[in-house]
């Protein structure tokens, strides 16, 4: 390990860390993809990754996030069809959403603290990875009436895709409709749930979730 | 339509497309994000908002009409039947035989809310009066629409921290059992009608209007086949699954298998004779479920194999 860590030496160190992480994960798996193929893919995807992350607003941290992503991908069990450019980009996407979610949780906790005082921020969380969801009866009723207004077909497609996690293509096959029809139904559901068409739910929803941008 | 609304619509459109596993137009998404600095925050907002709303949707019972095909075609009927929650095999139980269970969605809407998790998934929720419920994998809790002080653990495992309110005692049903408490922390499991409740803090009354057995810290009650058994449990080991630790003291492997199954998200089947083998120790759940199971197999000196229907534990060939 270098005594003074310059950017290039840091990159080299992390790359060697990557190689050893990759060789460990492939030693216990039974995958046809070689360790070299994966790191080649990561190297090639690097410029697009950086661009994508910057598009999300990560300017200074983009390089660090790419490193984090490399290690995550190397350590994770690769998908059955092998890692691909799309797989890497999706992991980058999910990482950025995770960060946005963490920012939102922080904001909500701070809000609760300021509104209701120190005793409201709850006991120390023994399971830090658990989600805390405030169940508000009003909001559940609102969502319920939105679902009713969407109709059973749209609700079915929404549940099938988002809760049962069936790909859109398979839902289209199941129902004997086109892929674009499924997508349109989902868009319709999303708009209704986001309160865009009606407008009335949006204000309440924003206040509820602390999604208002400061 | 305002500019903000049209940006939200675009964001929602990207959110729909990207959520599908087959999405590949990352180039297009990158270009859209770059087109305006307000697009990225709008996209993040859209994704998180839909996520939150889907959680709400999952808490509402799905009306059966939503799952019925639009015509009477037998193929569609078969497809519709598949949409009910899938069945899978439980390993162990107390009879050490394969048991198939299926969960049937509720027919009524809005009389109650069902909150459930998939195998391997955990969720914590806080009710508006402060009670918190941590749900382990493959678990379901039902809450009355107008009364959050009455819950039913339909299956699986929940750890509850109930807020103190003597005017409104909290009541939990699991299987045929009723428990009441005023303000406690406890863990309860319901596996095919076998119910176990262990009190970490405070006091819980079992069968409050009947035998009224009061359980305090470190006491647990097991109800199976109409019989009840009170036993002691290390209070600090109750509910540790929330931080990924399973603590066992001379526990039958059948129970260990049920708990592990909830956590790793796959069924575990035990060969006959292994169900009653005892285990003492602490299992630390980590992301690598397979490595953990293999380690356990080493400690217990048994064979394990992974099949399409989950994991199978059996004695070594020479022992059979």
Coordinates of C-alpha atoms in Angstrom, one line a residue:
Chain A
X1 CA 0.0 0.0 0.0
X2 CA 1.5 3.4 -1.0
X3 CA 2.5 5.7 1.9
X4 CA 0.9 8.7 0.2
X5 CA -2.3 8.0 -1.6
X6 CA -2.4 9.9 -4.9
X7 CA -5.5 9.6 -7.1
X8 CA -3.8 7.3 -9.6
X9 CA -2.3 5.1 -6.9
X10 CA -5.6 5.0 -5.1
X11 CA -7.2 3.8 -8.4
X12 CA -4.5 1.2 -8.8
X13 CA -4.9 0.0 -5.3
X14 CA -8.7 -0.3 -5.6
X15 CA -8.3 -2.0 -8.9
X16 CA -6.1 -4.6 -7.4
X17 CA -8.6 -4.9 -4.5
X18 CA -11.2 -5.4 -7.1
X19 CA -9.2 -8.2 -8.8
X20 CA -8.8 -10.1 -5.6
X21 CA -12.5 -9.6 -4.6
X22 CA -13.5 -10.8 -8.1
X23 CA -11.3 -13.9 -7.9
X24 CA -12.7 -14.8 -4.5
X25 CA -16.3 -14.5 -5.7
X26 CA -15.7 -16.6 -8.7
X27 CA -13.8 -19.3 -6.8
X28 CA -17.0 -20.3 -5.0
X29 CA -19.4 -19.8 -7.8
X30 CA -19.7 -22.0 -10.9
X31 CA -19.9 -19.2 -13.5
X32 CA -18.5 -19.4 -16.9
X33 CA -17.5 -15.7 -16.9
X34 CA -13.8 -15.1 -16.2
X35 CA -12.6 -12.6 -13.7
X36 CA -10.8 -10.7 -16.5
X37 CA -14.0 -10.4 -18.5
X38 CA -15.8 -8.7 -15.6
X39 CA -13.1 -6.2 -14.9
X40 CA -12.8 -5.5 -18.7
X41 CA -16.5 -4.8 -18.8
X42 CA -16.3 -2.5 -15.7
X43 CA -13.4 -0.6 -17.3
X44 CA -15.2 -0.2 -20.5
X45 CA -18.4 1.0 -18.8
X46 CA -16.6 3.5 -16.6
X47 CA -17.0 6.6 -18.8
X48 CA -20.8 6.0 -19.2
X49 CA -21.1 5.3 -15.5
X50 CA -19.4 8.6 -14.6
X51 CA -21.6 10.5 -17.0
X52 CA -24.8 8.8 -15.7
X53 CA -23.9 9.5 -12.0
X54 CA -23.1 13.1 -12.8
X55 CA -26.5 13.3 -14.6
X56 CA -28.0 12.4 -11.2
X57 CA -26.2 15.3 -9.6
X58 CA -23.2 13.5 -8.1
X59 CA -20.5 15.8 -9.2
X60 CA -17.6 15.5 -6.8
X61 CA -18.5 12.0 -5.5
X62 CA -18.9 10.4 -8.9
X63 CA -15.5 8.8 -8.9
X64 CA -15.9 7.5 -5.4
X65 CA -19.3 6.1 -6.3
X66 CA -17.9 4.3 -9.3
X67 CA -15.3 2.6 -7.0
X68 CA -18.0 1.6 -4.5
X69 CA -20.0 0.2 -7.4
X70 CA -17.1 -1.8 -8.7
X71 CA -16.6 -3.5 -5.4
X72 CA -20.3 -4.1 -4.9
X73 CA -20.5 -5.7 -8.4
X74 CA -17.4 -7.8 -7.9
X75 CA -18.5 -9.1 -4.5
X76 CA -22.1 -9.8 -5.5
X77 CA -23.3 -13.0 -7.1
X78 CA -23.6 -12.1 -10.8
X79 CA -27.0 -12.5 -12.5
X80 CA -27.6 -16.0 -14.1
X81 CA -27.1 -14.6 -17.6
X82 CA -23.8 -13.0 -16.7
X83 CA -23.0 -9.4 -16.0
X84 CA -23.8 -6.9 -18.7
X85 CA -23.6 -3.2 -19.4
X86 CA -27.3 -2.8 -18.6
X87 CA -26.8 -4.7 -15.3
X88 CA -24.0 -2.3 -14.3
X89 CA -26.0 0.7 -15.2
X90 CA -29.0 -0.6 -13.2
X91 CA -26.8 -1.1 -10.1
X92 CA -25.6 2.5 -10.5
X93 CA -29.2 3.7 -10.8
X94 CA -30.3 1.7 -7.8
X95 CA -27.4 3.1 -5.8
X96 CA -28.4 6.7 -6.6
X97 CA -32.0 5.9 -5.6
X98 CA -30.7 4.4 -2.3
X99 CA -28.9 7.6 -1.6
X100 CA -32.0 9.7 -2.4
X101 CA -34.0 7.4 -0.1
X102 CA -31.5 7.9 2.7
X103 CA -31.6 11.6 2.3
X104 CA -35.4 11.6 2.5
X105 CA -35.4 9.4 5.7
X106 CA -32.9 11.8 7.3
X107 CA -35.1 14.7 6.4
X108 CA -38.2 13.0 7.8
X109 CA -36.5 12.2 11.1
X110 CA -35.3 15.8 11.4
X111 CA -38.9 17.0 10.7
X112 CA -40.3 14.7 13.3
X113 CA -37.8 15.8 15.9
X114 CA -38.5 19.5 15.3
X115 CA -42.3 19.0 15.3
X116 CA -42.7 16.8 18.2
X117 CA -39.6 17.2 20.3
X118 CA -36.7 14.9 21.3
X119 CA -38.9 12.1 22.7
X120 CA -40.6 11.6 19.4
X121 CA -37.5 10.5 17.4
X122 CA -38.0 7.1 18.9
X123 CA -35.9 4.6 20.8
X124 CA -32.5 3.6 19.4
X125 CA -33.1 1.5 16.3
X126 CA -31.8 -2.0 17.0
X127 CA -32.1 -3.0 13.4
X128 CA -30.8 -0.1 11.4
X129 CA -31.7 -1.6 8.1
X130 CA -35.4 -1.9 8.8
X131 CA -37.7 0.6 7.2
X132 CA -40.0 2.8 9.3
X133 CA -43.3 3.5 7.6
X134 CA -45.9 5.6 9.2
X135 CA -49.3 4.1 8.6
X136 CA -51.7 6.9 8.3
X137 CA -55.3 5.7 8.0
X138 CA -56.2 8.8 6.0
X139 CA -53.6 8.1 3.4
X140 CA -54.6 4.4 3.1
X141 CA -58.1 5.5 2.5
X142 CA -56.9 8.0 -0.2
X143 CA -54.9 5.3 -1.9
X144 CA -57.9 2.9 -1.7
X145 CA -60.2 5.4 -3.4
X146 CA -57.5 6.0 -6.1
X147 CA -57.3 2.3 -6.8
X148 CA -61.1 2.1 -7.0
X149 CA -61.1 4.9 -9.5
X150 CA -58.5 3.1 -11.6
X151 CA -60.6 0.0 -12.1
X152 CA -59.8 -3.6 -11.5
X153 CA -57.8 -4.2 -14.8
X154 CA -55.4 -1.4 -14.0
X155 CA -55.1 -2.4 -10.4
X156 CA -54.4 -6.0 -11.4
X157 CA -51.6 -4.9 -13.7
X158 CA -50.2 -2.6 -11.0
X159 CA -50.2 -5.3 -8.4
X160 CA -48.9 -7.9 -10.8
X161 CA -45.9 -5.8 -11.8
X162 CA -45.0 -3.9 -8.5
X163 CA -46.1 -6.4 -5.8
X164 CA -45.8 -9.8 -7.5
X165 CA -42.8 -8.4 -9.5
X166 CA -43.7 -10.0 -12.8
X167 CA -42.0 -8.4 -15.9
X168 CA -44.2 -6.3 -18.1
X169 CA -43.6 -8.6 -21.1
X170 CA -45.0 -11.6 -19.1
X171 CA -48.0 -9.6 -17.9
X172 CA -48.8 -8.7 -21.5
X173 CA -48.6 -12.4 -22.5
X174 CA -50.8 -13.4 -19.5
X175 CA -53.5 -10.9 -20.5
X176 CA -53.1 -11.3 -24.2
X177 CA -52.5 -7.6 -24.7
X178 CA -49.5 -5.6 -26.1
X179 CA -46.5 -4.6 -24.1
X180 CA -47.3 -0.9 -24.7
X181 CA -50.8 -1.4 -23.4
X182 CA -49.3 -2.8 -20.1
X183 CA -47.0 0.2 -19.9
X184 CA -49.8 2.6 -20.5
X185 CA -51.9 1.1 -17.7
X186 CA -48.9 1.4 -15.4
X187 CA -48.4 5.0 -16.3
X188 CA -52.0 5.7 -15.7
X189 CA -51.8 4.0 -12.3
X190 CA -48.6 5.9 -11.4
X191 CA -50.1 9.3 -12.4
X192 CA -53.1 8.6 -10.3
X193 CA -51.1 7.5 -7.3
X194 CA -48.8 10.6 -7.6
X195 CA -51.9 12.7 -7.8
X196 CA -50.8 14.4 -11.0
X197 CA -54.1 14.3 -12.9
X198 CA -56.4 15.3 -10.0
X199 CA -53.9 17.5 -8.2
X200 CA -55.7 17.3 -4.9
X201 CA -53.7 14.4 -3.4
X202 CA -50.3 15.9 -4.3
X203 CA -50.1 18.5 -1.6
X204 CA -51.1 16.2 1.1
X205 CA -48.8 13.5 -0.2
X206 CA -45.8 15.8 -0.3
X207 CA -46.4 17.0 3.3
X208 CA -46.8 13.3 4.4
X209 CA -43.6 12.1 2.8
X210 CA -41.4 15.1 3.3
X211 CA -40.7 15.1 -0.4
X212 CA -40.8 18.8 -0.7
X213 CA -37.4 20.0 -2.0
X214 CA -35.7 22.6 0.2
Chain B
X1 CA -50.4 21.9 -17.5
X2 CA -47.6 23.5 -15.6
X3 CA -44.0 22.9 -16.4
X4 CA -43.6 21.2 -13.1
X5 CA -46.5 18.9 -13.9
X6 CA -45.1 17.9 -17.3
X7 CA -41.7 17.3 -15.7
X8 CA -43.4 15.1 -13.1
X9 CA -45.1 13.2 -15.9
X10 CA -41.8 12.6 -17.7
X11 CA -40.3 11.5 -14.4
X12 CA -43.1 9.1 -13.8
X13 CA -42.8 7.8 -17.4
X14 CA -39.1 7.0 -16.8
X15 CA -40.0 5.5 -13.4
X16 CA -42.5 3.1 -15.1
X17 CA -40.1 2.1 -17.8
X18 CA -37.0 1.7 -15.7
X19 CA -38.7 -0.4 -13.0
X20 CA -39.2 -3.2 -15.6
X21 CA -36.2 -5.6 -15.5
X22 CA -35.9 -5.6 -19.3
X23 CA -35.3 -1.8 -19.6
X24 CA -32.1 -1.0 -21.4
X25 CA -32.3 2.6 -22.6
X26 CA -29.8 3.9 -20.0
X27 CA -28.3 6.2 -22.6
X28 CA -31.8 7.8 -23.1
X29 CA -32.2 8.3 -19.3
X30 CA -28.8 9.8 -19.0
X31 CA -29.6 12.3 -21.8
X32 CA -32.9 13.2 -20.1
X33 CA -31.2 13.7 -16.7
X34 CA -28.6 16.0 -18.4
X35 CA -31.2 18.0 -20.3
X36 CA -32.2 20.0 -17.1
X37 CA -30.8 20.0 -13.5
X38 CA -34.4 19.8 -12.2
X39 CA -35.0 16.4 -13.9
X40 CA -32.8 14.3 -11.5
X41 CA -34.6 15.5 -8.3
X42 CA -37.9 15.1 -10.1
X43 CA -37.1 11.6 -11.1
X44 CA -35.9 10.6 -7.6
X45 CA -39.1 12.1 -6.1
X46 CA -41.2 10.2 -8.6
X47 CA -39.5 6.9 -7.8
X48 CA -39.7 7.3 -4.0
X49 CA -43.3 8.5 -4.1
X50 CA -44.4 5.5 -6.2
X51 CA -42.5 3.2 -3.9
X52 CA -44.3 4.7 -0.9
X53 CA -47.7 4.4 -2.6
X54 CA -47.0 0.8 -3.6
X55 CA -46.3 0.0 0.1
X56 CA -49.8 1.5 0.8
X57 CA -51.3 -0.6 -2.0
X58 CA -49.7 -3.7 -0.6
X59 CA -51.4 -3.0 2.8
X60 CA -54.8 -3.0 1.2
X61 CA -56.4 -6.3 0.6
X62 CA -56.6 -7.1 -3.1
X63 CA -60.2 -7.5 -4.2
X64 CA -60.8 -11.0 -5.7
X65 CA -62.5 -9.4 -8.7
X66 CA -59.1 -7.8 -9.6
X67 CA -57.7 -11.3 -10.1
X68 CA -60.5 -12.8 -12.2
X69 CA -59.9 -13.0 -15.9
X70 CA -62.1 -10.9 -18.1
X71 CA -63.7 -13.9 -19.9
X72 CA -64.5 -17.5 -19.2
X73 CA -61.7 -19.0 -21.3
X74 CA -60.3 -22.0 -19.3
X75 CA -56.7 -20.9 -20.1
X76 CA -57.5 -17.5 -18.5
X77 CA -59.0 -19.3 -15.6
X78 CA -55.8 -21.2 -15.1
X79 CA -53.9 -18.0 -15.3
X80 CA -56.2 -16.4 -12.9
X81 CA -55.7 -19.2 -10.4
X82 CA -52.0 -18.8 -10.6
X83 CA -52.4 -15.3 -9.5
X84 CA -53.3 -16.4 -6.0
X85 CA -50.3 -16.4 -3.8
X86 CA -48.0 -19.3 -4.8
X87 CA -47.7 -22.4 -2.7
X88 CA -44.5 -23.8 -1.3
X89 CA -43.4 -26.5 0.9
X90 CA -42.5 -26.1 4.6
X91 CA -39.8 -28.2 6.0
X92 CA -39.9 -29.7 9.5
X93 CA -43.0 -28.4 11.3
X94 CA -43.6 -30.7 14.2
X95 CA -44.4 -33.7 12.1
X96 CA -41.3 -33.6 9.9
X97 CA -43.2 -34.0 6.7
X98 CA -43.8 -31.9 3.7
X99 CA -46.7 -29.5 4.2
X100 CA -48.0 -27.3 1.4
X101 CA -49.5 -24.0 2.5
X102 CA -51.3 -21.5 0.4
X103 CA -52.5 -18.0 1.4
X104 CA -55.9 -16.9 0.2
X105 CA -56.4 -13.2 -0.1
X106 CA -59.2 -11.6 1.8
X107 CA -62.5 -11.1 0.1
X108 CA -63.6 -8.0 1.9
X109 CA -62.1 -4.6 1.3
X110 CA -61.5 -1.9 3.8
X111 CA -62.8 -3.9 6.8
X112 CA -59.1 -4.7 7.6
X113 CA -55.6 -4.0 6.3
X114 CA -53.2 -6.8 5.6
X115 CA -49.5 -6.1 6.0
X116 CA -47.3 -8.8 4.7
X117 CA -43.7 -9.6 3.8
X118 CA -42.2 -11.9 1.2
X119 CA -39.8 -14.6 2.4
X120 CA -36.5 -13.1 3.2
X121 CA -37.9 -9.6 3.4
X122 CA -38.4 -7.7 6.7
X123 CA -40.4 -4.6 7.4
X124 CA -41.0 -2.3 10.4
X125 CA -44.0 -0.1 10.7
X126 CA -45.1 2.4 13.2
X127 CA -48.8 2.8 13.9
X128 CA -50.2 6.3 14.4
X129 CA -50.4 5.8 18.2
X130 CA -46.8 4.8 18.4
X131 CA -46.8 1.0 18.5
X132 CA -44.1 -0.4 16.3
X133 CA -44.3 -3.7 14.5
X134 CA -41.2 -5.4 13.0
X135 CA -42.3 -8.1 10.6
X136 CA -39.9 -10.9 9.7
X137 CA -39.9 -12.7 6.4
X138 CA -42.9 -14.4 5.0
X139 CA -45.2 -13.0 7.7
X140 CA -48.5 -11.3 7.7
X141 CA -50.3 -9.2 10.2
X142 CA -53.9 -8.0 9.9
X143 CA -55.1 -4.8 11.4
X144 CA -58.8 -3.7 11.8
X145 CA -59.6 -0.7 9.6
X146 CA -60.8 1.4 12.5
X147 CA -58.8 0.0 15.4
X148 CA -55.0 -0.2 15.6
X149 CA -55.1 -1.7 19.0
X150 CA -56.3 -5.0 17.6
X151 CA -53.9 -7.1 15.5
X152 CA -53.9 -10.6 14.2
X153 CA -50.6 -12.4 13.4
X154 CA -51.8 -14.5 10.5
X155 CA -48.5 -16.2 10.0
X156 CA -44.8 -15.8 10.5
X157 CA -43.1 -13.7 13.1
X158 CA -43.5 -10.2 14.5
X159 CA -41.8 -8.3 17.2
X160 CA -44.0 -5.7 18.8
X161 CA -43.3 -2.7 20.9
X162 CA -46.7 -1.6 22.2
X163 CA -47.3 1.9 23.5
X164 CA -48.7 2.2 27.0
X165 CA -52.5 3.0 27.1
X166 CA -54.5 1.5 29.9
X167 CA -57.7 3.0 28.5
X168 CA -57.2 1.0 25.3
X169 CA -55.5 -2.3 25.9
X170 CA -53.7 -3.8 23.0
X171 CA -55.0 -7.2 21.8
X172 CA -53.1 -9.6 19.6
X173 CA -54.6 -12.7 18.1
X174 CA -52.5 -15.6 16.7
X175 CA -54.1 -18.9 15.7
X176 CA -56.7 -19.5 18.3
X177 CA -55.0 -17.6 21.0
X178 CA -55.6 -14.1 22.3
X179 CA -53.1 -12.0 24.1
X180 CA -53.6 -8.6 25.9
X181 CA -51.2 -6.1 27.1
X182 CA -50.9 -2.5 28.2
X183 CA -47.4 -1.6 27.1
X184 CA -44.7 -4.2 26.4
X185 CA -42.1 -5.5 23.9
X186 CA -42.6 -9.1 22.8
X187 CA -42.0 -11.5 19.9
X188 CA -44.7 -13.8 18.6
X189 CA -44.7 -16.5 15.9
X190 CA -47.5 -18.3 14.2
X191 CA -46.5 -21.2 12.1
X192 CA -49.5 -23.1 10.8
X193 CA -51.3 -22.5 14.0
X194 CA -48.4 -23.3 16.4
X195 CA -48.1 -20.1 18.3
X196 CA -45.2 -18.9 20.5
X197 CA -45.1 -15.6 22.4
X198 CA -42.0 -14.5 24.3
X199 CA -42.0 -11.4 26.5
X200 CA -38.9 -9.2 26.4
X201 CA -40.2 -6.3 28.5
X202 CA -43.4 -5.7 30.4
X203 CA -46.3 -8.2 30.8
X204 CA -48.6 -9.9 28.4
X205 CA -51.7 -11.7 29.5
X206 CA -52.6 -14.9 27.6
X207 CA -56.3 -15.7 27.3
X208 CA -57.2 -12.6 29.3
X209 CA -60.9 -13.4 29.6
X210 CA -60.3 -17.0 30.5
X211 CA -57.3 -18.5 32.3
X212 CA -55.6 -15.1 32.2
X213 CA -52.0 -16.4 32.3
X214 CA -49.7 -13.4 32.8
X215 CA -46.2 -13.6 31.2
X216 CA -43.4 -11.3 32.2
X217 CA -39.9 -10.6 31.1
X218 CA -38.1 -13.8 30.0
X219 CA -41.2 -15.9 30.0
X220 CA -42.7 -17.5 26.9
X221 CA -45.7 -19.6 26.1
X222 CA -46.0 -22.2 23.3
X223 CA -49.5 -23.2 22.2
X224 CA -49.7 -26.2 19.9
X225 CA -52.5 -28.7 19.4
X226 CA -54.7 -27.1 22.1
X227 CA -51.9 -27.5 24.7
X228 CA -50.0 -24.8 26.3
X229 CA -46.5 -24.9 27.6
X230 CA -44.8 -22.0 29.5
X231 CA -41.0 -21.8 29.3
X232 CA -38.2 -19.5 30.2
X233 CA -36.2 -17.8 27.6
X234 CA -33.2 -15.4 27.8
X235 CA -34.9 -12.0 27.5
X236 CA -32.0 -10.5 25.6
X237 CA -32.3 -13.2 22.9
X238 CA -36.0 -12.3 22.2
X239 CA -36.5 -10.6 18.8
X240 CA -32.8 -10.6 17.9
X241 CA -33.8 -11.7 14.4
X242 CA -34.2 -8.0 13.8
X243 CA -30.5 -7.6 13.8
X244 CA -29.9 -10.9 12.1
X245 CA -29.1 -13.0 15.1
X246 CA -30.9 -16.2 15.9
X247 CA -30.2 -17.6 19.3
X248 CA -30.9 -21.2 20.2
X249 CA -30.7 -23.2 23.3
X250 CA -31.4 -27.0 22.9
X251 CA -33.9 -26.2 20.2
X252 CA -35.3 -28.8 17.8
X253 CA -33.9 -28.4 14.3
X254 CA -37.5 -28.2 13.0
X255 CA -37.8 -24.8 14.7
X256 CA -34.4 -23.6 13.5
X257 CA -35.4 -24.6 9.9
X258 CA -38.6 -22.6 10.1
X259 CA -36.8 -19.5 11.4
X260 CA -34.0 -19.8 8.8
X261 CA -36.6 -20.4 6.0
X262 CA -38.3 -17.1 6.9
X263 CA -35.0 -15.3 6.8
X264 CA -33.3 -16.7 3.7
X265 CA -36.5 -16.7 1.8
X266 CA -36.4 -20.3 0.7
X267 CA -38.1 -23.4 2.0
X268 CA -36.0 -25.8 4.1
X269 CA -37.0 -29.4 4.2
X270 CA -35.7 -31.8 6.9
X271 CA -35.5 -35.5 6.4
X272 CA -37.5 -37.5 9.1
X273 CA -35.4 -38.0 12.2
X274 CA -33.7 -34.6 11.9
X275 CA -36.6 -32.6 13.0
X276 CA -36.0 -33.4 16.7
X277 CA -32.2 -33.1 16.6
X278 CA -31.2 -30.4 19.1
X279 CA -29.2 -27.3 18.4
X280 CA -27.6 -24.8 20.7
X281 CA -25.8 -21.8 19.4
X282 CA -26.1 -18.4 17.8
X283 CA -26.6 -18.0 14.1
X284 CA -25.5 -14.7 12.6
X285 CA -27.5 -14.2 9.4
X286 CA -25.5 -12.6 6.7
X287 CA -26.1 -11.8 3.1
X288 CA -24.6 -15.1 2.0
X289 CA -27.4 -17.4 3.0
X290 CA -25.7 -20.4 1.3
X291 CA -22.4 -20.0 3.2
X292 CA -24.3 -19.7 6.4
X293 CA -26.3 -22.9 5.7
X294 CA -23.1 -24.8 4.8
X295 CA -21.5 -23.6 8.0
X296 CA -24.5 -24.8 10.0
X297 CA -24.4 -28.2 8.2
X298 CA -20.8 -28.5 9.2
X299 CA -21.6 -27.8 12.9
X300 CA -24.6 -30.2 12.9
X301 CA -22.7 -32.8 10.9
X302 CA -25.5 -33.2 8.3
X303 CA -25.7 -33.1 4.5
X304 CA -27.4 -30.2 2.8
X305 CA -28.3 -29.7 -0.8
X306 CA -30.0 -27.1 -2.8
X307 CA -32.9 -28.1 -5.1
X308 CA -35.5 -26.3 -7.1
X309 CA -37.8 -26.5 -4.1
X310 CA -35.3 -25.0 -1.7
X311 CA -32.9 -26.6 0.7
X312 CA -32.9 -30.1 2.0
X313 CA -31.2 -31.2 5.2
X314 CA -30.5 -34.9 5.7
X315 CA -28.2 -37.2 7.7
X316 CA -24.9 -38.3 6.1
X317 CA -25.3 -41.3 3.7
X318 CA -23.4 -43.6 6.0
X319 CA -25.7 -42.7 8.9
X320 CA -28.9 -43.5 7.1

